[in-house]
GROMACS .gro file of C-alpha atoms in nm:
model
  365
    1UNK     CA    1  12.206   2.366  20.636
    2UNK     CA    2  12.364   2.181  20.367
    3UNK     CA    3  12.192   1.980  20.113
    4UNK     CA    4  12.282   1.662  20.208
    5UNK     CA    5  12.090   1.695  20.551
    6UNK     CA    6  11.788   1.897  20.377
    7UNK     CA    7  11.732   1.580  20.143
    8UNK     CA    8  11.754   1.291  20.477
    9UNK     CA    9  11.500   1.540  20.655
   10UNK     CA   10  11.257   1.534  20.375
   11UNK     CA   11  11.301   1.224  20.197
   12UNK     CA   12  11.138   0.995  20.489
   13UNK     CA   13  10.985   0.644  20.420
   14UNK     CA   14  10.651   0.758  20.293
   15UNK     CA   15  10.323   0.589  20.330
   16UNK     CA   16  10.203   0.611  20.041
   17UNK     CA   17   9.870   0.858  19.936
   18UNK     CA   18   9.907   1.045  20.271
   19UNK     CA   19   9.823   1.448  20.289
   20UNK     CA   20  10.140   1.482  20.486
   21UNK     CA   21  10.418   1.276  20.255
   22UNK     CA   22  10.269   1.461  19.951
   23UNK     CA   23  10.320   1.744  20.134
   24UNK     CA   24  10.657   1.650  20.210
   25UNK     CA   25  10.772   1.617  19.844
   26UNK     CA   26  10.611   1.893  19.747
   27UNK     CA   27  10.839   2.103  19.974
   28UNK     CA   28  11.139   1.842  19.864
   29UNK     CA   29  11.097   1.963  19.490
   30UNK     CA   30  11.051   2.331  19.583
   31UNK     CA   31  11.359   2.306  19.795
   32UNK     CA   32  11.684   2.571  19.757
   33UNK     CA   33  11.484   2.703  19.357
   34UNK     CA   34  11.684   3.024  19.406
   35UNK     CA   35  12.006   2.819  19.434
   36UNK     CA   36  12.200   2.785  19.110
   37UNK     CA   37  12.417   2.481  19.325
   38UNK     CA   38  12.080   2.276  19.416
   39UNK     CA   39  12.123   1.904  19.298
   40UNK     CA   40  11.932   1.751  19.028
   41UNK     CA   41  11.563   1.648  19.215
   42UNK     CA   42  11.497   1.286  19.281
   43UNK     CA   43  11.199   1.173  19.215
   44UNK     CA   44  11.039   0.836  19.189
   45UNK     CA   45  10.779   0.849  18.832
   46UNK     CA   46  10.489   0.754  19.089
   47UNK     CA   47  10.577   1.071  19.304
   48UNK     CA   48  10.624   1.284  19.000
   49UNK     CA   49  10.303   1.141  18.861
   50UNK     CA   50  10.107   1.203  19.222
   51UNK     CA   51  10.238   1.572  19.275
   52UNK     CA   52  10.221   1.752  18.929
   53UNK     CA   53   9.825   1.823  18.911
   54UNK     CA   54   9.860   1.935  19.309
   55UNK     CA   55  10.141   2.173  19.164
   56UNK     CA   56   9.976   2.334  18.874
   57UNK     CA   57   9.652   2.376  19.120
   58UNK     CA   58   9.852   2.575  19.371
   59UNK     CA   59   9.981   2.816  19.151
   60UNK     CA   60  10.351   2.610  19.153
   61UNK     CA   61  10.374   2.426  18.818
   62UNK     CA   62  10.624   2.680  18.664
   63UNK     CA   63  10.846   2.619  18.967
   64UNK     CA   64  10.846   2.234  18.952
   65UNK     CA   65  10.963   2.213  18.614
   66UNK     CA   66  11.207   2.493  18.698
   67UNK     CA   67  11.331   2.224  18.964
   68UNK     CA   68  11.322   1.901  18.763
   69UNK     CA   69  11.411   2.074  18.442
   70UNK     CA   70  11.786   1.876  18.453
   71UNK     CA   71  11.672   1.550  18.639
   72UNK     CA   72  11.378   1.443  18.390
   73UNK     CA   73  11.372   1.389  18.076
   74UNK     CA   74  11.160   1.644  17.892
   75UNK     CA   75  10.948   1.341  17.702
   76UNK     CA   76  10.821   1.266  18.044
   77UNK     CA   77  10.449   1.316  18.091
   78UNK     CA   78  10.496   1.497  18.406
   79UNK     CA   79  10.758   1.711  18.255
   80UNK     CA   80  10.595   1.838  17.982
   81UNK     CA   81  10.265   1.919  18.153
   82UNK     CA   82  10.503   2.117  18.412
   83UNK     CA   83  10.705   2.281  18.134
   84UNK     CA   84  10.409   2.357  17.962
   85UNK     CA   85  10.273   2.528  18.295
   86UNK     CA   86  10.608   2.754  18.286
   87UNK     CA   87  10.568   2.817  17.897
   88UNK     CA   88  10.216   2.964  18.015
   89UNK     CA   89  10.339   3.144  18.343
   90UNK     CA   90  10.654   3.309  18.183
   91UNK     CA   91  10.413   3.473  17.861
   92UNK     CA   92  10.097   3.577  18.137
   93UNK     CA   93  10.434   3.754  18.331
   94UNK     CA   94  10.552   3.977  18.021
   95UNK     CA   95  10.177   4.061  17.995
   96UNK     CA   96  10.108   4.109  18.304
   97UNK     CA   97  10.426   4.374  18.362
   98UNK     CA   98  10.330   4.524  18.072
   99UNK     CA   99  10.010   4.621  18.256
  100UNK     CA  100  10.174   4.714  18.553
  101UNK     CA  101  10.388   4.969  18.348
  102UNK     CA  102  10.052   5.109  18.153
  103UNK     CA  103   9.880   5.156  18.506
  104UNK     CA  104  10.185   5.313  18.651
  105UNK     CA  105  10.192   5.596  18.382
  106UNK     CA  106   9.839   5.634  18.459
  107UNK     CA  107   9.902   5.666  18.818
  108UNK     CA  108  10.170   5.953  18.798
  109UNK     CA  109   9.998   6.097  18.536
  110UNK     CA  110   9.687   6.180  18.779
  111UNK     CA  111   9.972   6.232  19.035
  112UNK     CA  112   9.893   5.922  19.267
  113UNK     CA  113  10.185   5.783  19.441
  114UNK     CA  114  10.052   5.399  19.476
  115UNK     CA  115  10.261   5.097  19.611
  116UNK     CA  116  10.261   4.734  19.502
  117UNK     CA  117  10.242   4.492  19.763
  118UNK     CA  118  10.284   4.101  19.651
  119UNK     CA  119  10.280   3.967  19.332
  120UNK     CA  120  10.501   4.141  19.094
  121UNK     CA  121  10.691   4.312  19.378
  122UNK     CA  122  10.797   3.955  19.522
  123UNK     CA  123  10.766   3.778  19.172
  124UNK     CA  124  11.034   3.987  19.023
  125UNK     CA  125  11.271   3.830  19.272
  126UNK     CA  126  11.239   3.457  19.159
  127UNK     CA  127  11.488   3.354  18.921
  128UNK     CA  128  11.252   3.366  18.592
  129UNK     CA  129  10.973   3.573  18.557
  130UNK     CA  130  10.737   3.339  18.520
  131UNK     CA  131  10.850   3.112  18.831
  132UNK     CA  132  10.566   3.303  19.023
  133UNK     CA  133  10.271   3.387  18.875
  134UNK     CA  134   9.994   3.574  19.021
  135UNK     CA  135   9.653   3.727  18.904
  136UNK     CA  136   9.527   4.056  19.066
  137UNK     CA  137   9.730   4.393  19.195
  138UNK     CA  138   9.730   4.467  19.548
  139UNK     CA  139   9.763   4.849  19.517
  140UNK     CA  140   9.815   5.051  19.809
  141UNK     CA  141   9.700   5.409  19.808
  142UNK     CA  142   9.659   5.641  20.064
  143UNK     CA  143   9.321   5.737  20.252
  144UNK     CA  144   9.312   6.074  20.109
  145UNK     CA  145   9.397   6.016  19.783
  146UNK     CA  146   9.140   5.719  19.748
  147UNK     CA  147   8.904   5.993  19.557
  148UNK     CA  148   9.143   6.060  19.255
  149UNK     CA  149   9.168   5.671  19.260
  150UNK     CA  150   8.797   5.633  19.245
  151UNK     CA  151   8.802   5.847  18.966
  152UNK     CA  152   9.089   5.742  18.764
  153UNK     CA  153   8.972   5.364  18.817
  154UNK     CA  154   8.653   5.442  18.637
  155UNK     CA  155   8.836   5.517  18.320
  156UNK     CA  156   9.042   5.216  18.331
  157UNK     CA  157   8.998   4.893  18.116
  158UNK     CA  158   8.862   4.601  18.315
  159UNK     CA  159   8.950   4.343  18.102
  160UNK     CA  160   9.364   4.540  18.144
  161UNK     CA  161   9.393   4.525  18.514
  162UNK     CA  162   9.253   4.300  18.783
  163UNK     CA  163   9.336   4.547  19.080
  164UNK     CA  164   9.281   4.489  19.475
  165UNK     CA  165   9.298   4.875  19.601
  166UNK     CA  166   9.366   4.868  19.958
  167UNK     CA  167   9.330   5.227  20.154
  168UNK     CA  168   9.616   5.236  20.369
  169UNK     CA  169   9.787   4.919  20.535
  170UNK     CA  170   9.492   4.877  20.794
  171UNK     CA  171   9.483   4.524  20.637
  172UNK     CA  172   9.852   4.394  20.557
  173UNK     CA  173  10.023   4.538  20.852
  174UNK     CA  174  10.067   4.749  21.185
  175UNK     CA  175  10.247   5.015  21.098
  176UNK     CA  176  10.068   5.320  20.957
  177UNK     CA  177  10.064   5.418  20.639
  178UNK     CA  178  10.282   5.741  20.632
  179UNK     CA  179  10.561   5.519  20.790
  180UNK     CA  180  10.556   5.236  20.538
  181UNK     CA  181  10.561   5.462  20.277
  182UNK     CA  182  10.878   5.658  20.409
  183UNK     CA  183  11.047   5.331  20.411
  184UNK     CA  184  10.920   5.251  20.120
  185UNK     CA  185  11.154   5.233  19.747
  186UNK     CA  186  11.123   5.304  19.386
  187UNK     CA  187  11.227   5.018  19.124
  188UNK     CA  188  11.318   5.141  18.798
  189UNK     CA  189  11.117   4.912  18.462
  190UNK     CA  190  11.221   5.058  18.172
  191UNK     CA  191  11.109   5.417  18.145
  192UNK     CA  192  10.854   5.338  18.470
  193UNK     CA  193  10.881   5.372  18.868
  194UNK     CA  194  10.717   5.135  19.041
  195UNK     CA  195  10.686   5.217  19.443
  196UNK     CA  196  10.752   4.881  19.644
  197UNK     CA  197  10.814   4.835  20.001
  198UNK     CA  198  11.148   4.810  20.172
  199UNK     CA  199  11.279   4.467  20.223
  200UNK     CA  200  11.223   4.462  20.578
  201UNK     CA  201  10.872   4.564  20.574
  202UNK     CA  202  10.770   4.342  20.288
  203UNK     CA  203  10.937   4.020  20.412
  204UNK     CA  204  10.691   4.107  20.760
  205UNK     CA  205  10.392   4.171  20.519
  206UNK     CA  206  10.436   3.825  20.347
  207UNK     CA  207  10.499   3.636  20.622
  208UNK     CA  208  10.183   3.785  20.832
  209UNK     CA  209   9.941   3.756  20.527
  210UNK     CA  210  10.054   3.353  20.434
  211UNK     CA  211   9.933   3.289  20.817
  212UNK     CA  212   9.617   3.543  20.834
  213UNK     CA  213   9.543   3.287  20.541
  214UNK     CA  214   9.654   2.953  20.687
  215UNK     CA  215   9.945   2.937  20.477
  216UNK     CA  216   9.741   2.762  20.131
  217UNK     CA  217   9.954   2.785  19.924
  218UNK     CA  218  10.304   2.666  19.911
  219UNK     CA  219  10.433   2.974  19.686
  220UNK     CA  220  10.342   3.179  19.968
  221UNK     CA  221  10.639   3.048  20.159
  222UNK     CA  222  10.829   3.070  19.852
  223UNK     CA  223  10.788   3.414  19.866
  224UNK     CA  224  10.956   3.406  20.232
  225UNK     CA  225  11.248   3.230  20.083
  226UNK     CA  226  11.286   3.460  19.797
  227UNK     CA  227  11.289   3.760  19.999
  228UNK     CA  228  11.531   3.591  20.303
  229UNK     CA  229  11.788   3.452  19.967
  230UNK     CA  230  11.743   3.847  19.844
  231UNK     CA  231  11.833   4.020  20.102
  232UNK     CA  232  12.140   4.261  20.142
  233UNK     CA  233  12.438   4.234  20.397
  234UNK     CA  234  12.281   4.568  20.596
  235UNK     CA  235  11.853   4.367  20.628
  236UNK     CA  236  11.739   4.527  20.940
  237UNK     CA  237  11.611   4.285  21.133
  238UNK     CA  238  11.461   4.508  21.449
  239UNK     CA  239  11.268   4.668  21.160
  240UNK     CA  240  11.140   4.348  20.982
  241UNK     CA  241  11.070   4.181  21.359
  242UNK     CA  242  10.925   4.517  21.512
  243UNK     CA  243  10.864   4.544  21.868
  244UNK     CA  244  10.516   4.341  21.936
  245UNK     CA  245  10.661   4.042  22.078
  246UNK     CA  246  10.345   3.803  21.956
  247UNK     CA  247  10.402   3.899  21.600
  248UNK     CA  248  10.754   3.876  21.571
  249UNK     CA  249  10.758   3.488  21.699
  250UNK     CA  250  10.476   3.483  21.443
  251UNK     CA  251  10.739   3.641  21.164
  252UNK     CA  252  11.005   3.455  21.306
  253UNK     CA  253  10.773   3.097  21.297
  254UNK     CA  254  10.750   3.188  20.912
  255UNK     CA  255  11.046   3.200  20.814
  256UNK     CA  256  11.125   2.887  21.041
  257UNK     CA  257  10.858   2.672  20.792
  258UNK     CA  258  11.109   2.828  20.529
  259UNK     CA  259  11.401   2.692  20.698
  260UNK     CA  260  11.276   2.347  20.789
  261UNK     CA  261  11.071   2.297  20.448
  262UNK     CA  262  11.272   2.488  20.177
  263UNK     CA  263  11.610   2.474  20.348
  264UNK     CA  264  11.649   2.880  20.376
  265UNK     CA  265  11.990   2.941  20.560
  266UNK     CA  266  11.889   3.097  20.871
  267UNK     CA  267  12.220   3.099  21.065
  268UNK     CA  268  12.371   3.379  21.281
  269UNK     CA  269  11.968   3.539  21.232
  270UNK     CA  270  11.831   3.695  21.531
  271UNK     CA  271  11.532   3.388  21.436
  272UNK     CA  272  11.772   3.121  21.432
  273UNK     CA  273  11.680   2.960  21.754
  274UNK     CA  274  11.319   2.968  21.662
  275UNK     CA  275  11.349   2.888  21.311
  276UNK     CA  276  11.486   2.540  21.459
  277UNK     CA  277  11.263   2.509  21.720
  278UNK     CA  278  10.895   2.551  21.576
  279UNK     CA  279  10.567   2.384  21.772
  280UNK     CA  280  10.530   2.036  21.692
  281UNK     CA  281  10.202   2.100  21.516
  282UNK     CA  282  10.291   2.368  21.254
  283UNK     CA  283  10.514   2.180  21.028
  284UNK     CA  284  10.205   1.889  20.992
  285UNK     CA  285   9.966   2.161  20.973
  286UNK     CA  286  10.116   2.341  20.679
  287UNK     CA  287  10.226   2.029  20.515
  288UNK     CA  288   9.816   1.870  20.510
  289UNK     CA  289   9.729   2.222  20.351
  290UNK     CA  290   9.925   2.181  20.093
  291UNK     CA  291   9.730   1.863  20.008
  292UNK     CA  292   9.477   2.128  19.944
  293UNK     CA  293   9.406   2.261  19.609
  294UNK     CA  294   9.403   2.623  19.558
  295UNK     CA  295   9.174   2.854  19.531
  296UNK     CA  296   9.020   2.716  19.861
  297UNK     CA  297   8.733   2.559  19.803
  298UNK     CA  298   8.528   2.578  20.116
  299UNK     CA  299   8.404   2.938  20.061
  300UNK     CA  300   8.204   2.908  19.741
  301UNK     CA  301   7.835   2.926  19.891
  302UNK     CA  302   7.791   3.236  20.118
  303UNK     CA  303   7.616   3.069  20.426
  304UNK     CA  304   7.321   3.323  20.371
  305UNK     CA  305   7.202   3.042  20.129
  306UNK     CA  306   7.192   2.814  20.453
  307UNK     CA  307   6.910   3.020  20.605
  308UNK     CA  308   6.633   2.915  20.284
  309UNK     CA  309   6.856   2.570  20.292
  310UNK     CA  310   6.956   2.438  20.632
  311UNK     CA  311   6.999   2.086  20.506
  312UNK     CA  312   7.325   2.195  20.413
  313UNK     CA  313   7.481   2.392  20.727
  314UNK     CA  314   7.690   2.094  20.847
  315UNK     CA  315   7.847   2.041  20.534
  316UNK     CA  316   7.897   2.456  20.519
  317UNK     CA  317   7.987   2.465  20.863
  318UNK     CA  318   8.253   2.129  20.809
  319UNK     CA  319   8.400   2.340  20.487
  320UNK     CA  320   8.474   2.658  20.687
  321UNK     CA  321   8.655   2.502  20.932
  322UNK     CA  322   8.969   2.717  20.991
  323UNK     CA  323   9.311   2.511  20.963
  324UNK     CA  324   9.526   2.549  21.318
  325UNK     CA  325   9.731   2.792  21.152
  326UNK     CA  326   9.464   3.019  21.010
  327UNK     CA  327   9.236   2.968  21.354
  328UNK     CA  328   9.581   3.107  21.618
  329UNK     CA  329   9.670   3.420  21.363
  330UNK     CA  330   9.276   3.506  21.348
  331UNK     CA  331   9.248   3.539  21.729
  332UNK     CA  332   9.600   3.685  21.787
  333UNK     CA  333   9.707   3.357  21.972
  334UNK     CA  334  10.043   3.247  22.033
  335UNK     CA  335  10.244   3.001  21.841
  336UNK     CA  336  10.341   2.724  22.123
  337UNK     CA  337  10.246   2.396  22.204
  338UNK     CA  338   9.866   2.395  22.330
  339UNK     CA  339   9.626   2.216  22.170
  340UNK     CA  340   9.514   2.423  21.853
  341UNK     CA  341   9.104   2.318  21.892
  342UNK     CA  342   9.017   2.633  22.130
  343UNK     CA  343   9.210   2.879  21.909
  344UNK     CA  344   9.003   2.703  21.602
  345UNK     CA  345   8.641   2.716  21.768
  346UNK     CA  346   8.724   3.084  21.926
  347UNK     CA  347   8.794   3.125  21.511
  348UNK     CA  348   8.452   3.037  21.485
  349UNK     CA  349   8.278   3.236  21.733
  350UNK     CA  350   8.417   3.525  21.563
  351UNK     CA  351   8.294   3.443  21.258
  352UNK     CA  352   7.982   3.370  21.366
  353UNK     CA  353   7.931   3.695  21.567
  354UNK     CA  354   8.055   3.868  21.260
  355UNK     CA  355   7.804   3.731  21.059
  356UNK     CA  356   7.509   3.782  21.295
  357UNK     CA  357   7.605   4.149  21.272
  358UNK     CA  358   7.602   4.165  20.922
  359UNK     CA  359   7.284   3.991  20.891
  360UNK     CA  360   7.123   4.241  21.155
  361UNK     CA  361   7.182   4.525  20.912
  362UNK     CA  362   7.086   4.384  20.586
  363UNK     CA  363   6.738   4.528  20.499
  364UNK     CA  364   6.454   4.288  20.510
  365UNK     CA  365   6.381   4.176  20.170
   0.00000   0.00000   0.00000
């Protein structure tokens, strides 16, 4: 797609203060960020004004000044509270792989052969390190070697590493464990391996956690885009897509959203017809999340505190209500044009049931 059209698709008339035209220009600045050719952003002060705090909540501050860098001047307010945000980002990143490195050693030292999913392992694709920033590891290890984990983790520095262990892939993907790992490759950092997933395999992991998690933030697709600009001539597509039918429209509805919001290329892609052709609801759904701060904020009370205070269960009940996006991945549904609502209240049977369960086995106090 070239520019020209990207810009008349996203720069509408906007009414002004809505979810879905903030939304909008958020996706307008984050546009084409891994394209050295990307024309300067334009951007009324108002908008600029409007967007930056929802860009340094979501994690994307770094990026917009990254994008506006050579279209504002740097004694803008804006500007220098975004360039300030990349300042930050881009010193957190060198500390941050520095950590990575330490707990690498420590890993082959006790002979664990771990994998990095996310973060770093996407991060290290964006043009500048500290374009993407992210806080905790998601280490994969597998189930039999969780033990020596256990035990090595103990002896680790808290305040060092902020890790999410995950035993096996049970929770990021299909494919077992022993598979992804045979795909899997080794990146060379200085004197340090770090085990990452194969391009085809990660690209499916992203795209399958940023719906699992009703796509909140808009780095998330970022991280789609990075991956698709990345990727070499020989990207196996059968192996990224994989052969369950549901979840390769779902992969293939992802990177659409990258397409029609970022302005990925997608042509002569096995996806290309559904990149172009996404459900009418999806593009308004993900745009009125990104209106959304980030970390979500409708999970901070457990709703255990609802049983000594009922008073509040509406308002609970009213915060945990899953976005259309979130509600079809949770249940497995299909991405087409019904009416999201039963896919969001089956959502919240689950839930429910889940927590019922859960209660049942707590001990009684």
């Amino acid at each position: 797609m070239c520019f020209r059209s990207f810009r008349t698709l996203h720069r509408l008339r906007y009414v002004k203060g809505t979810a879905s035209n903030y939304g909008q220009l958020i996706g307008f600045i984050l546009a084409r960020f891994w394209c050295d050719s990307r024309p300067p952003v334009e951007l009324s002060d108002e908008e600029l004004t409007s967007l930056t705090p929802l860009l340094i909540k979501t994690g994307a501050g770094a990026l917009g000044w990254w994008q506006i860098r050579d279209s504002v001047p740097s004694s803008h307010p804006s500007a220098s509270e975004l360039h300030q945000s990349y300042r930050f980002h881009t010193i957190q990143a060198a500390v941050r792989l520095d950590r990575i490195k330490r707990l690498f050693r420590h890993l082959r030292t006790a002979d664990l052969d771990a994998l990095l999913v996310k973060g770093w392992a996407v991060a290290r694709l964006y043009p500048q390190p500290g374009l993407r920033p992210y806080i905790d590891l998601d280490l994969v290890l597998r189930p039999e070697d969780f033990p020596v984990w256990k035990e090595l983790q103990a002896h680790l520095s808290d305040g060092d590493y902020l890790i999410d262990p995950h035993r096996g892939f049970d929770k990021l993907d299909d494919l077992s464990t022993d598979e992804l790992y045979g795909r899997s490759k080794l990146v060379n950092v200085d004197d340090v391996q770090i085990r990452v997933l194969c391009d085809e395999d990660h690209l499916r992991v992203i795209c399958l956690h940023m719906l699992r998690h009703g796509a909140l933030r808009p780095l998330w697709l970022c991280d789609i885009a990075a991956l698709l600009a990345s990727r070499s001539e020989d990207f196996d597509w059968d192996r990224c897509l994989g052969k369950n039918r549901r979840r390769s429209d779902w992969i293939a509805c992802s990177i659409g959203l990258a397409h029609q919001l970022l302005g990925v290329d997608v042509t002569g892609t096995p996806v290309e017809r559904r990149a172009r052709n996404l459900p009418k609801w999806l593009v308004p759904a993900i745009l009125k999340q990104w209106e959304a701060p980030y970390p979500p904020w409708r999970y901070h009370e457990p709703m255990e505190i609802y049983l000594r205070k009922p008073m509040g269960l509406f308002r609970g009940l009213k915060n945990r209500w899953p976005n259309p996006i979130e509600a079809t991945s949770s249940v497995n549904g299909p991405f087409n044009e019904w009416p999201r609502l039963p896919f969001q209240i089956g959502n919240c049977i689950l839930r429910a049931t889940k927590f019922i369960v859960d209660l049942s086995k707590t001990p009684a106090q």
